[in-house]
Structure formats: structure tokens, C-alpha cells
Tab-separated table of C-alpha atoms and ligand atoms in Angstrom:
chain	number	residue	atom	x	y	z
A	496	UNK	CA	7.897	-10.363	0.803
A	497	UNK	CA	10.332	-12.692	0.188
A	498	UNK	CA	10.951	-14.631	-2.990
A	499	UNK	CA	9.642	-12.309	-5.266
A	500	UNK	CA	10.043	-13.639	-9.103
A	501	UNK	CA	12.223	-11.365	-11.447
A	502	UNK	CA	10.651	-8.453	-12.882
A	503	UNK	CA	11.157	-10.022	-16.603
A	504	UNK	CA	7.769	-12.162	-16.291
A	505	UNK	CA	5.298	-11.782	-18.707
A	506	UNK	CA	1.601	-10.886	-18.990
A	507	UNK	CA	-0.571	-12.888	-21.154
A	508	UNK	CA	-4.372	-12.085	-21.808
A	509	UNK	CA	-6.528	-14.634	-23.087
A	510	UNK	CA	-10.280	-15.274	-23.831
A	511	UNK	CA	-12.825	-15.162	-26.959
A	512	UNK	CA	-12.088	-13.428	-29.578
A	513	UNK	CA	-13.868	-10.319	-29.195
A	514	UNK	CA	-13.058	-9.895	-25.525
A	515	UNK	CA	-10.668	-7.309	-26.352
A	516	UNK	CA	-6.945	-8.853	-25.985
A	517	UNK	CA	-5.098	-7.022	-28.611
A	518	UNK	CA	-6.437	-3.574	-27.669
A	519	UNK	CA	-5.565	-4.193	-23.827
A	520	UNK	CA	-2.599	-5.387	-24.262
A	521	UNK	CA	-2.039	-2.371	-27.168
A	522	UNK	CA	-2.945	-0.010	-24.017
A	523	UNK	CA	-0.939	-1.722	-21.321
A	524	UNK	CA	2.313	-1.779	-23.720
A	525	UNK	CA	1.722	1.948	-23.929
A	526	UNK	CA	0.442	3.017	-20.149
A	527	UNK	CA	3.828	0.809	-18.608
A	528	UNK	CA	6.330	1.057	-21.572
A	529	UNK	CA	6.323	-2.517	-21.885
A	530	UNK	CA	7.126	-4.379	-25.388
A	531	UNK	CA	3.781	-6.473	-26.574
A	532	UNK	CA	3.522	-9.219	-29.579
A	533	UNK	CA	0.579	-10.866	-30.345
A	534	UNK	CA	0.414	-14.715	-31.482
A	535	UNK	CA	-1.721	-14.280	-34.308
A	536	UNK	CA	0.769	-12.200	-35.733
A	537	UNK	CA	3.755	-14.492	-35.165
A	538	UNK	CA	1.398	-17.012	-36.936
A	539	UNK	CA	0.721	-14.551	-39.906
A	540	UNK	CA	4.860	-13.584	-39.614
A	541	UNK	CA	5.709	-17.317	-39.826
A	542	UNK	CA	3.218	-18.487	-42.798
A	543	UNK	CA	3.016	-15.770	-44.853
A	544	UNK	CA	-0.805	-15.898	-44.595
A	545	UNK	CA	-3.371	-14.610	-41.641
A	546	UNK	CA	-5.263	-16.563	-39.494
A	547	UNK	CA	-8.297	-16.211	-41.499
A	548	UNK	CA	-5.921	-17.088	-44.989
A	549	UNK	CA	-4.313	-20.144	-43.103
A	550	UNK	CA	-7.522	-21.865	-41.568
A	551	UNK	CA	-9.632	-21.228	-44.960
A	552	UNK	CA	-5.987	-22.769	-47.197
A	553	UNK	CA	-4.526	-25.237	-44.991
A	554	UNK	CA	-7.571	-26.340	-42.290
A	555	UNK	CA	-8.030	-25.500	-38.775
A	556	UNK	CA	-5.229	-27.998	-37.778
A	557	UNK	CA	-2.268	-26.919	-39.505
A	558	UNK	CA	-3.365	-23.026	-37.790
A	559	UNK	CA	-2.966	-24.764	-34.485
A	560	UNK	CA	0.305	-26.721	-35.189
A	561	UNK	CA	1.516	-23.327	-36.303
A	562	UNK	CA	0.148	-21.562	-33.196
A	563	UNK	CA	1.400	-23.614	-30.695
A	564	UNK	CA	4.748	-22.860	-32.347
A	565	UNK	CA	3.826	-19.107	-31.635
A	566	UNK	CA	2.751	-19.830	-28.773
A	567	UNK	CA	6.340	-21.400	-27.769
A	568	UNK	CA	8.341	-18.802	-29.071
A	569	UNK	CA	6.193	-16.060	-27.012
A	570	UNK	CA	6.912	-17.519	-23.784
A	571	UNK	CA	10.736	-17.625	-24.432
A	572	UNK	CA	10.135	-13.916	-23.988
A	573	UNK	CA	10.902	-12.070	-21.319
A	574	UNK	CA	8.897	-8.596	-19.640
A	575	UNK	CA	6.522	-8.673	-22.586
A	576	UNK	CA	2.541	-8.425	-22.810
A	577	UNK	CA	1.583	-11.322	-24.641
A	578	UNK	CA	-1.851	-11.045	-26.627
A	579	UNK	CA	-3.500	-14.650	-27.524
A	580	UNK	CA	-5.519	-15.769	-30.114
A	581	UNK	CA	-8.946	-16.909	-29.179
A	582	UNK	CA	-8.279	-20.628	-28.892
A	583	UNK	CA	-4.789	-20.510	-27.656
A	584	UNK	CA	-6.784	-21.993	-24.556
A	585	UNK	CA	-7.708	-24.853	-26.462
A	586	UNK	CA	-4.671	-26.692	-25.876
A	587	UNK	CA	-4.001	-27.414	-22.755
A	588	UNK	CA	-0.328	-27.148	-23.458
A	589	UNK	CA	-0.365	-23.919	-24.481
A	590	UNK	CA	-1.335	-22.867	-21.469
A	591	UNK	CA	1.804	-25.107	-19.365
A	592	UNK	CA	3.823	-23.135	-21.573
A	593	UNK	CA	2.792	-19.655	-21.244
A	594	UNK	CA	2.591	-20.093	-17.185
A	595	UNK	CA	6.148	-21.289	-17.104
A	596	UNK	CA	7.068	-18.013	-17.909
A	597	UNK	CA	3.713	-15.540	-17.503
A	598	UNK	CA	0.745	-14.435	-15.516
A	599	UNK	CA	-2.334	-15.711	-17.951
A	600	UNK	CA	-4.975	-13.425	-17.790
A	601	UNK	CA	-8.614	-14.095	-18.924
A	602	UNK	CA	-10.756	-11.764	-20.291
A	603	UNK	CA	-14.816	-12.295	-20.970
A	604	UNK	CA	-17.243	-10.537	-22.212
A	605	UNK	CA	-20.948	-12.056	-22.358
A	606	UNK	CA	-22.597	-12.857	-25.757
A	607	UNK	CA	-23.962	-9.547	-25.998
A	608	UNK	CA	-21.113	-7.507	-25.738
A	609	UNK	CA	-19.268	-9.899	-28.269
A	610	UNK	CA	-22.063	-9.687	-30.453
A	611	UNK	CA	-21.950	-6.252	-30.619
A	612	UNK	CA	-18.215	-6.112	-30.647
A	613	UNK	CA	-17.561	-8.640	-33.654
A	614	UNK	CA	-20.300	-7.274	-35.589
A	615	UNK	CA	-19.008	-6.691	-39.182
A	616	UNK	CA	-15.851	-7.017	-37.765
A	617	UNK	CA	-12.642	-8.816	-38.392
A	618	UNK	CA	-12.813	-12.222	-39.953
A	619	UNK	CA	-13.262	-15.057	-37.891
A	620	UNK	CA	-14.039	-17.987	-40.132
A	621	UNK	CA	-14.478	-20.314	-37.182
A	622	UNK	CA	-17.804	-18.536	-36.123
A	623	UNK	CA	-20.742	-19.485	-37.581
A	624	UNK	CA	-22.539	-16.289	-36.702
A	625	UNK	CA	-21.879	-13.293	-34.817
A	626	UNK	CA	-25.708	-12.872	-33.604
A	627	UNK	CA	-25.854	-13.357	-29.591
A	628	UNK	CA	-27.000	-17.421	-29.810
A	629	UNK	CA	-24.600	-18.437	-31.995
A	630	UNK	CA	-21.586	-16.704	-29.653
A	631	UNK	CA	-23.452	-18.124	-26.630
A	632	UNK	CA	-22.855	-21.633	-28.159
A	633	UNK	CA	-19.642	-21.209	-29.077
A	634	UNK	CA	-18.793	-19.792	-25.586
A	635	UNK	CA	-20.420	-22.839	-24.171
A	636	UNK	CA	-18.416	-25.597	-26.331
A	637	UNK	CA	-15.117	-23.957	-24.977
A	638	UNK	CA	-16.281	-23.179	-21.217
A	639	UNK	CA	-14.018	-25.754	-19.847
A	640	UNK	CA	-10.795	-24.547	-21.820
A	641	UNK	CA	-11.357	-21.424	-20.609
A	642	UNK	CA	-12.629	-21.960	-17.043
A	643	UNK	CA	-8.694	-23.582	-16.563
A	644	UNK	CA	-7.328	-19.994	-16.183
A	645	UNK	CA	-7.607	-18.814	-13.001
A	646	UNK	CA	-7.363	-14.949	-13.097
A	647	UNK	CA	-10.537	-13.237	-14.786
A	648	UNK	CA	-11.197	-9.854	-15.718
A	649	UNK	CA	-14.660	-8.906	-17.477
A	650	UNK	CA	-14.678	-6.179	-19.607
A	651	UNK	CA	-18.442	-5.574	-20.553
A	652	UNK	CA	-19.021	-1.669	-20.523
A	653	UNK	CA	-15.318	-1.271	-19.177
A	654	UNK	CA	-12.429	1.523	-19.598
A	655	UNK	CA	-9.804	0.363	-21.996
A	656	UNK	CA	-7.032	2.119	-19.203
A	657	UNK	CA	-9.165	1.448	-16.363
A	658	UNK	CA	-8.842	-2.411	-17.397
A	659	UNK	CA	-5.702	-2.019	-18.126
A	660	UNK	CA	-4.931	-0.789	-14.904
A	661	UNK	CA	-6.842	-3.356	-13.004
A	662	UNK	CA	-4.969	-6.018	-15.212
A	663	UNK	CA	-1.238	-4.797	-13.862
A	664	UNK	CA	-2.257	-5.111	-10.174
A	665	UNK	CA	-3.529	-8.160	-10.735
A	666	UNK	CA	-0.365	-9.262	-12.570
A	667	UNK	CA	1.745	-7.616	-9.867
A	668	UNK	CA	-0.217	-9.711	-7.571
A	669	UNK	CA	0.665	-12.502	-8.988
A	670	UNK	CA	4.020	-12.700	-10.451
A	671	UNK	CA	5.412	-13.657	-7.314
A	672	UNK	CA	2.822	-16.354	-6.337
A	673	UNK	CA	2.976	-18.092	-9.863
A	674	UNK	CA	7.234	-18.554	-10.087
A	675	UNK	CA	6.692	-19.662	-6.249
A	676	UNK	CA	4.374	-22.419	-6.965
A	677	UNK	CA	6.770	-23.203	-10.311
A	678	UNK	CA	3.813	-23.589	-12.705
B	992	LIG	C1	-9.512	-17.892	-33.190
B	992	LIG	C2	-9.347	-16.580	-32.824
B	992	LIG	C3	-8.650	-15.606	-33.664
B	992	LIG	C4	-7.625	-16.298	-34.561
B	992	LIG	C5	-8.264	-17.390	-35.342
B	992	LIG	C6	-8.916	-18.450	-34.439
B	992	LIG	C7	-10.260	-18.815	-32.284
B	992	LIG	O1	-7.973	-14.661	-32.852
B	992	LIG	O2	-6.578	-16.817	-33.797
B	992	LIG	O3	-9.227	-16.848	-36.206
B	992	LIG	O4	-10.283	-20.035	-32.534
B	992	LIG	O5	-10.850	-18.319	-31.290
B	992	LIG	P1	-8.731	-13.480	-32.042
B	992	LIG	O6	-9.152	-14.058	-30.734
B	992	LIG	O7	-7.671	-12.452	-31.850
B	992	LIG	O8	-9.862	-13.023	-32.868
């Protein structure tokens, strides 16, 4: 095939928090021997504070100032797995940025699995609840956001490798057609 974009591409997952990015990408840094860097942590890196520190302190909008920074200085990298935080999708320039240089990958999960995932979990103090019908609504309030990324992978009752697997073809897939089309 002719064309073909450079190897150095990256591979960015996004999707709700819960839907697994961090471990994928985790497992796909370690199955291909690729370098991985979540934004999240570039956030925490840059502030001095994690998400959950900076959106309690400084408000929602100064995390998302500070993310999109992140969010810039991932996709200046090259050949790297790129893990997302969950509203990285928010934005829609986030996600110009990040498929200048990257494959964006979604992953979902339905309200049950999240539920069950985020259950006494991490904190997430932009979730009102972690019960099924209060992820359902969140879910629905950010549908469209997320509905803008075209490659989808669920991962309900899924294989961390397995998935991670699946997620390289469908990045090797893809690499090509993306730098073609020059988004
Ligand atoms: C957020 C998701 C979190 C983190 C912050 C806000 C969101 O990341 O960035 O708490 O708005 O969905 P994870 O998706 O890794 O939990």
C-alpha cells in the first residue's frame, strides 16, 4: 500500500473514566515495547496537585486549561500510547490535536460495568454517584463528545491483552488512513 504514514504515530485511548484507559494502554506499552504517558499525570506533573486536588482547589476550569496543555504536549510525541483523561473528549480541540499526530481510540463500557468498576475506587469528584443511574446520566450528558471518535472498542467482560491486541490492529489499520486524510 502506498503512502503509508511513519511508524512514529501515536495511539491514544479515550472514553469514561472507568473504561479502562490507563490499564490498556499500561498493557499495550508492555505487549509492543512502546513508551506510554498518561495526561492526567502530565496534569498532576505540571501543578503539583492531582486531578482530584486541582478540580476540588482551583475549579473544574482551571483542570481543563491545564489539560488541554497536557493534552498539547502529548501529541508533540512521537510512537507513544497516549492514555486520556475522561473528558479530554470534551473539547473538541483536544481531539484536532491528538489526530494530527495519533489514532484516537474509544473505549466504553456500559453503566454496569463502570459501576462495578469505579466502585470505591479512585476519586472522581466530578461524579455524583457511582451507582448504575447516576453513570448512565453522566454517560448520556457527554454522548455527543464522545460519539465524535470514530474507532470504538468495548471492553465489558473483555481480556486486558486480548483488547489490547484488538486495539493495535485497529491502530495498524489506521495509521495510514488517518495521515492520508491529514486530520
Ligand atoms: C475526568 C476523568 C479523570 C480525571 C478527572 C476528570 C472526567 O480521569 O481526568 O477527574 O471529567 O471524566 P480518568 O478518566 O482517568 O478517571
Amino acid at each position: 500500500m502506498k503512502d503509508r504514514a511513519p511508524a512514529a504515530r501515536n495511539l491514544v485511548l479515550l472514553g469514561f473514566m472507568g473504561t479502562g484507559k490507563t490499564s490498556l494502554a499500561r498493557t499495550l506499552a508492555g505487549l509492543y515495547g512502546l513508551p506510554w504517558v498518561d495526561t492526567d499525570r502530565l496534569v498532576e506533573a505540571a501543578a503539583g496537585l492531582s486531578p482530584a486536588e486541582l478540580i476540588r482547589s482551583r475549579g473544574e476550569g482551571e483542570f481543563r486549561r491545564l489539560e488541554g496543555e497536557a493534552v498539547r504536549r502529548a501529541a508533540a510525541l512521537e510512537g507513544h500510547v497516549i492514555a486520556t483523561g475522561g473528558g479530554v473528549p470534551l473539547r473538541e480541540e483536544n481531539l484536532r490535536t491528538l489526530a494530527r499526530t495519533g489514532v484516537l481510540i474509544l473505549l466504553t463500557a456500559s453503566p454496569r460495568t463502570l459501576a462495578q468498576r469505579l466502585a470505591g475506587g479512585d476519586d472522581r469528584p466530578l461524579l455524583a454517584g457511582t451507582d448504575a443511574a447516576s453513570l448512565a446520566a453522566k454517560l448520556e450528558e457527554r454522548r455527543a463528545a464522545y460519539q465524535a471518535i470514530p474507532l470504538a472498542l468495548a471492553t465489558d467482560g473483555r481480556d486486558l491483552e486480548d483488547l489490547a491486541r484488538e486495539a493495535w490492529q485497529l491502530f495498524l489499520r489506521n495509521r495510514g488512513r488517518e495521515a492520508r486524510d491529514g486530520s
